Amino acid sequence: MQTVSEKKKILFLSVIALAITGLYVSLCFNQNIWTDEAFTIDLLNRQHTFGEIAAYTATDVHPPLYYFILKCFVTLFGVHFWMVKLLSVVPMALLFVLGITYLRKRFGARAACLFLLLVAAIPCTMEYAVQMRMYAWCMLFVTGCALAAWDAFEREKTMSFIWMGVCGVCAAYSHYFAFVAVLWIYGFLFLALAFRRRGKALVKWLLMAAGSGIAYIPWMRYFLYQIRGVSNSYWIPEITLAVIRDYFRWIFASDYPAVVRLCQILFALAVAGLIGLLIADRGKRRRDAAALFALLIPVLVVVTGVALSKLIRPIFIIRYVMPAIPLLCLSAAIVFARLSREACALLAAALLCLLVLDYQATYAVEYRSTDTDATLALLHENMGDNDVILYNYKLYDFIYQCYFDDDQLVYMEDMNFAADYDRIWFLCTVYNPMPNAQVLADNGWSISYVGDYGIEQNEFWIYVMSRE
């Protein structure tokens, strides 16, 4: 039976969660996407069954669960940019529900409140919370797996092991570095149970781990195929000490240097505070152990990524730690919740300020960072039924296909200037060839400059060709 005080705490936390979710939703109604998001749209448009999606994803470097979820979603609602972005908000909202329910019960309302605000305020999360990628779902699955593991450690209930296995398998089917995070979570729980000599709990762990392995067998051959492909060649540059130093900048990256510095100071204080608590309490407090566990997972994901990159070839970039970022926030929240009520209130106010600044920066990225809206408006308003769009940058053809029908697009090398088009709208990317002037003249085309435009991060000049 909840007391009046508990109900007020739940209401307060729910208001915070709903407000943050509302901010995320407001970032979804735009036409801006980047290359990886264009890959998602291209996959949805061209692969029509789950088998086709799995086969196509196998040629890439990610597991298929996110695309399966997305396929179910767009089957109901259609392939619309804003709809696909909204789907990524769903796991963030569920992550906040975990904060309001499980975290509040286990670590208190202060820790839950600080967790919500830290997850929302840390600069990298808001950007990825609305992307057409798997990262938001990975954050939910990895955090759910870690919380279930902690519950299994504390209470040794069968259902905790089941939830841990379900979340772990979902994470492994979503991103390989979410898989890495889950492996560390599984390993820590095994060591903790073995150290405590909990025989029955170890049996449950073994059954859960075996079930997880069996559940992953269908994807294993694709996983091995992708490992071989990555071992032969991959696009990620060499990882150096300078690159590793940049990891710490990226996690807190913002258009506002003061935000970056404040976030770095906050998390440095959290780590220092955790070390102090572990020494002062001599490891006897369960909450200190939980904070350490939550901190180690993202750290060890990075360590694993760097180690594999050195042993095989560069395969890790810092955004691959995103699935474990909420655990970093959880660690800091548990530590800061030990402060006085006044100190927690001051910290919450500071985080709200950071959240506002982060929202402003992310809003600018989503709505104002490219010329996509102006380009689409120009072409949609002026193109006739017998017009085509000509482009000279082959690498971006699958991105252009996200915005225009295939029968509207023609690549330079495939263009037949003798064809009976009314007008040709030419997207001329710098350093790529212009149409041959003599060919244009022979076919009666005149060309005139329209203006500087762009789609996504590809900037170009637009020219219009018409027959004299």
XYZ file of C-alpha atoms in Angstrom:
468
model
C 0.000 0.000 0.000
C 1.548 3.290 -1.099
C 1.556 6.163 1.346
C 0.511 9.691 0.421
C 4.176 10.673 0.418
C 5.055 7.863 -2.029
C 2.223 8.852 -4.342
C 3.477 12.434 -4.390
C 6.975 11.236 -5.248
C 5.644 9.095 -8.091
C 3.584 12.008 -9.398
C 6.586 14.351 -9.220
C 8.824 11.880 -11.065
C 6.096 11.215 -13.647
C 5.793 14.921 -14.404
C 9.546 15.136 -14.991
C 9.487 12.042 -17.228
C 6.522 13.321 -19.249
C 8.144 16.737 -19.700
C 11.387 15.199 -20.981
C 9.482 12.834 -23.260
C 7.573 15.819 -24.608
C 10.850 17.531 -25.466
C 11.978 14.410 -27.331
C 8.707 14.251 -29.262
C 9.070 17.886 -30.307
C 12.387 17.021 -31.996
C 10.831 14.474 -34.359
C 8.895 16.600 -36.846
C 11.583 17.471 -39.361
C 13.155 16.238 -42.601
C 16.739 16.068 -41.349
C 18.456 12.687 -41.377
C 22.083 11.620 -41.608
C 23.737 8.778 -43.508
C 22.999 5.953 -41.056
C 19.383 7.048 -40.761
C 19.129 7.053 -44.543
C 20.345 3.443 -44.452
C 17.397 2.656 -42.162
C 14.887 4.282 -44.535
C 16.475 2.598 -47.549
C 16.208 -0.787 -45.816
C 12.529 -0.251 -45.000
C 11.713 0.806 -48.562
C 13.525 -2.065 -50.264
C 13.233 -5.060 -47.918
C 9.659 -6.244 -47.533
C 9.878 -9.351 -45.337
C 11.659 -10.196 -42.094
C 13.813 -12.681 -43.996
C 14.879 -10.008 -46.478
C 15.643 -7.624 -43.613
C 17.785 -10.247 -41.851
C 19.674 -11.062 -45.058
C 20.242 -7.386 -45.862
C 21.321 -6.568 -42.307
C 23.746 -9.498 -42.425
C 25.627 -7.660 -45.193
C 25.980 -4.685 -42.832
C 27.507 -4.781 -39.337
C 24.481 -4.787 -37.016
C 22.015 -7.401 -35.744
C 18.386 -7.139 -36.930
C 16.093 -6.668 -33.910
C 15.682 -2.894 -34.273
C 14.756 -3.299 -37.925
C 12.240 -6.025 -37.033
C 10.605 -3.727 -34.460
C 10.618 -0.914 -36.997
C 9.121 -3.132 -39.702
C 6.171 -3.969 -37.444
C 5.744 -0.278 -36.654
C 5.807 1.031 -40.236
C 3.534 -1.781 -41.411
C 0.890 -0.200 -39.201
C 1.700 3.480 -39.702
C 3.731 3.777 -42.917
C 7.279 4.958 -43.589
C 7.286 8.571 -42.447
C 10.374 10.277 -41.075
C 8.576 11.657 -38.029
C 6.950 8.304 -37.291
C 10.264 6.458 -37.412
C 11.843 9.071 -35.151
C 8.952 8.759 -32.704
C 9.602 5.032 -32.406
C 12.977 5.839 -30.838
C 11.257 7.935 -28.180
C 9.301 4.868 -26.999
C 12.287 3.079 -25.372
C 13.408 6.335 -23.766
C 9.958 6.699 -22.188
C 10.154 3.086 -20.991
C 13.601 3.807 -19.558
C 12.067 6.638 -17.544
C 9.357 4.242 -16.338
C 12.125 1.989 -15.018
C 13.496 4.998 -13.169
C 10.136 5.852 -11.628
C 9.385 2.269 -10.593
C 12.394 0.045 -9.998
C 15.026 2.693 -9.239
C 12.720 4.580 -6.891
C 11.949 1.414 -4.942
C 15.545 0.185 -4.769
C 17.530 3.411 -4.438
C 15.026 6.063 -3.406
C 13.188 8.952 -5.065
C 16.264 11.222 -5.040
C 18.320 8.736 -7.014
C 15.426 8.166 -9.426
C 14.965 11.912 -9.980
C 18.665 12.508 -10.551
C 18.794 9.522 -12.907
C 15.986 10.960 -15.062
C 17.640 14.364 -15.214
C 21.138 13.011 -15.858
C 19.954 10.772 -18.699
C 18.121 13.711 -20.235
C 20.795 16.344 -19.601
C 23.902 14.479 -20.737
C 24.375 15.940 -24.239
C 24.800 12.752 -26.255
C 21.521 11.104 -25.207
C 19.036 13.666 -26.512
C 20.564 13.473 -29.991
C 20.319 9.683 -30.130
C 16.900 9.557 -28.458
C 15.250 10.657 -31.730
C 17.507 9.060 -34.332
C 16.254 6.389 -36.719
C 18.744 3.943 -35.273
C 18.885 1.231 -32.642
C 20.682 3.165 -29.890
C 17.636 4.173 -27.824
C 16.402 0.572 -27.795
C 19.882 -0.619 -26.825
C 19.909 1.787 -23.882
C 16.614 0.328 -22.667
C 17.713 -3.302 -23.084
C 21.147 -2.895 -21.480
C 19.767 -0.892 -18.559
C 16.957 -3.415 -18.095
C 19.474 -6.268 -18.128
C 21.688 -4.530 -15.537
C 18.775 -3.742 -13.209
C 17.461 -7.298 -13.499
C 20.970 -8.581 -12.718
C 21.121 -6.413 -9.610
C 17.698 -7.666 -8.557
C 18.842 -11.255 -9.144
C 21.890 -10.579 -6.986
C 19.847 -9.098 -4.162
C 16.761 -11.321 -4.145
C 17.748 -14.335 -6.285
C 14.222 -14.533 -7.685
C 13.630 -16.672 -10.769
C 11.742 -13.884 -12.526
C 14.756 -11.564 -12.176
C 16.901 -14.075 -14.050
C 14.217 -14.430 -16.715
C 14.011 -10.670 -17.245
C 17.773 -10.453 -17.306
C 17.916 -13.108 -20.028
C 15.157 -11.483 -22.089
C 16.779 -8.032 -21.944
C 20.224 -9.524 -22.570
C 19.113 -11.386 -25.697
C 17.274 -8.308 -27.000
C 20.412 -6.205 -26.457
C 22.586 -8.780 -28.240
C 20.168 -8.794 -31.188
C 20.260 -4.976 -31.356
C 23.954 -3.963 -31.363
C 27.199 -5.850 -30.876
C 28.543 -3.462 -28.260
C 25.249 -3.770 -26.401
C 26.117 -7.473 -26.567
C 29.512 -6.654 -25.035
C 27.825 -4.734 -22.197
C 25.513 -7.695 -21.543
C 28.443 -10.134 -21.436
C 30.080 -8.009 -18.740
C 26.796 -7.863 -16.811
C 26.435 -11.643 -17.006
C 30.045 -12.078 -15.901
C 29.755 -9.764 -12.909
C 26.614 -11.503 -11.675
C 28.268 -14.916 -11.983
C 31.310 -13.763 -9.994
C 29.130 -12.159 -7.321
C 27.009 -15.292 -6.884
C 30.053 -17.563 -6.891
C 31.761 -15.359 -4.285
C 28.666 -15.580 -2.073
C 28.465 -19.347 -2.722
C 24.825 -19.158 -3.744
C 24.372 -22.591 -5.303
C 20.689 -22.305 -6.260
C 21.191 -18.852 -7.716
C 24.185 -20.098 -9.731
C 22.000 -22.846 -11.202
C 19.469 -20.189 -12.228
C 22.291 -18.148 -13.737
C 23.531 -21.150 -15.720
C 20.039 -21.868 -17.031
C 19.577 -18.210 -17.948
C 22.966 -18.061 -19.705
C 22.273 -21.324 -21.570
C 18.860 -20.046 -22.645
C 20.429 -16.805 -23.874
C 22.984 -18.750 -25.897
C 20.309 -20.965 -27.464
C 18.214 -17.889 -28.327
C 21.190 -16.396 -30.180
C 21.940 -19.488 -32.280
C 19.741 -18.387 -35.244
C 21.905 -15.295 -35.724
C 25.254 -16.924 -34.997
C 26.205 -17.710 -38.612
C 25.483 -14.121 -39.615
C 27.483 -12.902 -36.626
C 30.495 -15.000 -37.695
C 30.107 -13.793 -41.281
C 30.126 -10.171 -40.130
C 33.151 -10.787 -37.912
C 35.080 -12.148 -40.900
C 34.030 -9.182 -43.020
C 35.066 -6.646 -40.399
C 38.378 -8.459 -39.877
C 39.188 -7.983 -43.564
C 38.223 -4.332 -43.900
C 36.312 -1.650 -42.026
C 35.909 2.098 -42.259
C 36.854 3.082 -38.676
C 40.279 4.791 -38.422
C 43.080 3.704 -36.117
C 42.519 4.274 -32.408
C 45.267 6.404 -30.875
C 45.717 8.063 -27.497
C 44.381 11.282 -28.984
C 41.252 9.444 -30.167
C 40.753 7.922 -26.707
C 41.067 11.366 -25.105
C 38.375 12.589 -27.500
C 36.016 9.915 -26.162
C 35.586 11.925 -22.979
C 34.822 15.056 -24.982
C 32.272 13.305 -27.188
C 30.138 11.934 -24.356
C 29.623 15.471 -23.055
C 29.851 17.262 -26.437
C 27.746 20.400 -26.703
C 27.642 23.702 -28.567
C 28.119 25.326 -25.166
C 31.667 24.863 -23.752
C 30.377 25.572 -20.241
C 27.980 22.621 -20.544
C 30.814 20.318 -21.560
C 32.978 21.439 -18.675
C 30.167 21.226 -16.120
C 29.217 17.700 -17.235
C 32.833 16.598 -17.041
C 33.160 18.075 -13.540
C 29.910 16.450 -12.378
C 30.882 12.981 -13.511
C 34.441 13.390 -12.203
C 32.956 14.343 -8.820
C 30.659 11.317 -9.002
C 33.596 8.981 -9.598
C 35.644 10.628 -6.845
C 32.653 10.474 -4.506
C 32.114 6.797 -5.280
C 35.750 5.996 -4.522
C 35.478 7.914 -1.250
C 32.285 6.090 -0.288
C 33.777 2.696 -1.078
C 36.773 3.476 1.133
C 34.713 4.996 3.948
C 32.095 2.246 3.956
C 34.653 -0.482 3.209
C 32.399 -1.883 0.514
C 29.650 -2.802 2.952
C 26.898 -0.628 1.521
C 24.888 -2.276 -1.227
C 24.235 1.062 -2.945
C 27.957 1.741 -3.250
C 28.404 -1.652 -4.873
C 25.509 -0.922 -7.249
C 27.072 2.409 -8.242
C 30.424 0.720 -8.886
C 28.756 -2.006 -10.947
C 26.888 0.597 -13.038
C 30.072 2.623 -13.601
C 32.197 -0.344 -14.640
C 29.909 -1.495 -17.475
C 30.354 1.561 -19.785
C 34.045 1.777 -18.858
C 34.602 -1.877 -19.737
C 32.656 -1.526 -22.998
C 35.160 1.137 -24.044
C 38.108 -0.940 -22.823
C 36.819 -3.966 -24.737
C 36.274 -1.936 -27.894
C 39.775 -0.461 -27.765
C 41.343 -3.855 -26.998
C 39.534 -5.575 -29.883
C 40.518 -2.715 -32.164
C 44.158 -3.238 -31.271
C 43.982 -7.030 -31.580
C 41.951 -7.274 -34.812
C 41.505 -3.945 -36.570
C 39.756 -0.672 -35.588
C 36.098 -1.584 -34.973
C 35.110 0.787 -32.158
C 33.891 4.365 -32.184
C 32.698 6.119 -29.084
C 28.997 6.213 -30.026
C 29.057 2.425 -29.599
C 29.149 3.033 -25.834
C 25.687 4.644 -26.070
C 23.851 1.466 -24.957
C 25.601 1.682 -21.579
C 25.378 5.466 -21.074
C 22.287 5.259 -18.782
C 24.342 3.090 -16.426
C 26.929 5.867 -16.198
C 24.071 8.188 -15.245
C 22.745 5.648 -12.752
C 26.115 5.407 -11.029
C 26.301 9.191 -10.654
C 22.671 9.369 -9.469
C 23.247 6.796 -6.715
C 26.316 8.686 -5.486
C 24.736 12.153 -5.595
C 21.575 10.883 -3.872
C 23.699 10.530 -0.721
C 23.972 14.321 -0.561
C 21.676 16.479 1.555
C 18.221 17.427 0.325
C 19.367 20.975 -0.354
C 22.421 19.837 -2.322
C 20.285 17.443 -4.386
C 17.799 20.228 -5.126
C 20.628 22.517 -6.272
C 22.057 19.763 -8.466
C 18.632 19.052 -9.963
C 18.241 22.757 -10.786
C 21.648 22.759 -12.498
C 20.692 19.669 -14.502
C 17.454 21.326 -15.589
C 19.482 24.267 -16.898
C 21.762 21.844 -18.758
C 18.700 20.118 -20.169
C 17.347 23.387 -21.567
C 20.678 24.235 -23.205
C 21.010 20.724 -24.584
C 17.503 20.907 -26.009
C 18.256 24.212 -27.722
C 21.385 22.769 -29.327
C 19.647 19.560 -30.430
C 16.666 21.510 -31.782
C 19.049 23.536 -33.936
C 20.641 20.322 -35.253
C 17.291 18.722 -36.051
C 15.595 21.753 -37.597
C 18.220 24.273 -38.704
C 21.538 22.550 -39.380
C 21.027 21.780 -43.072
C 19.364 23.245 -46.160
C 17.174 20.175 -46.593
C 13.828 21.948 -46.060
C 14.680 24.722 -48.517
C 15.900 22.211 -51.105
C 12.796 20.055 -50.827
C 10.526 23.089 -50.987
C 12.258 24.367 -54.149
C 12.054 21.052 -55.979
C 8.587 19.982 -54.846
C 7.102 23.362 -55.741
C 8.778 23.742 -59.140
C 9.268 20.275 -60.596
C 6.846 19.178 -63.287
C 5.706 15.647 -64.026
C 8.216 15.321 -66.856
C 11.171 16.800 -64.939
C 14.042 14.787 -63.488
C 16.704 15.324 -60.861
C 20.259 14.770 -62.047
C 23.048 14.267 -59.512
C 26.802 13.712 -59.754
C 27.676 12.307 -56.310
C 27.113 8.546 -56.424
C 27.787 7.996 -52.726
C 24.627 9.921 -51.832
C 22.196 8.214 -54.179
C 20.579 6.167 -51.395
C 20.099 9.369 -49.381
C 18.474 11.162 -52.316
C 16.208 8.110 -52.688
C 14.842 8.799 -49.186
C 13.394 12.090 -50.442
C 12.545 11.452 -54.109
C 11.044 8.619 -56.145
C 13.430 6.440 -58.136
C 11.899 7.563 -61.444
C 12.744 11.183 -60.569
C 16.453 10.514 -60.000
C 19.194 9.984 -62.583
C 22.908 9.589 -61.893
C 25.246 11.539 -64.171
C 26.795 8.474 -65.843
C 23.338 7.061 -66.591
C 21.903 10.262 -68.027
C 20.564 10.357 -71.577
C 20.467 14.014 -72.555
C 18.615 13.148 -75.755
C 15.587 12.013 -73.718
C 12.404 14.037 -73.911
C 12.454 15.735 -70.497
C 10.899 19.138 -69.867
C 13.556 20.257 -67.398
C 16.547 18.777 -65.587
C 17.290 19.872 -62.028
C 20.993 19.299 -61.530
C 22.459 18.804 -58.020
C 26.100 19.676 -58.570
C 28.354 18.530 -55.753
C 31.733 20.238 -55.521
C 34.688 18.389 -57.112
C 32.373 16.170 -59.176
C 31.963 16.647 -62.934
C 29.595 19.039 -64.653
C 27.721 17.812 -67.728
C 29.702 18.123 -70.945
C 28.902 21.524 -72.454
C 29.022 20.196 -76.013
C 26.612 17.358 -75.186
C 24.186 19.869 -73.687
C 24.457 22.111 -76.739
C 23.984 19.222 -79.164
C 20.771 18.242 -77.396
C 19.435 21.799 -77.097
C 19.816 22.229 -73.357
C 20.595 25.563 -71.737
C 21.722 25.637 -68.112
C 21.235 28.311 -65.463
C 22.281 28.597 -61.840
C 19.523 28.502 -59.207
C 21.355 28.698 -55.869
C 23.303 27.004 -53.079
C 21.372 24.191 -51.421
C 21.931 20.848 -49.752
C 20.438 17.628 -48.391
C 21.700 16.152 -45.148
C 25.414 17.058 -44.986
C 25.831 17.083 -48.777
C 25.983 20.666 -50.026
C 25.590 21.383 -53.717
C 24.707 23.999 -56.318
C 21.393 23.584 -58.068
C 21.207 24.292 -61.784
C 18.129 23.976 -63.965
C 18.392 22.870 -67.588
C 15.693 23.565 -70.149
C 15.493 23.342 -73.926
C 15.856 26.544 -75.858
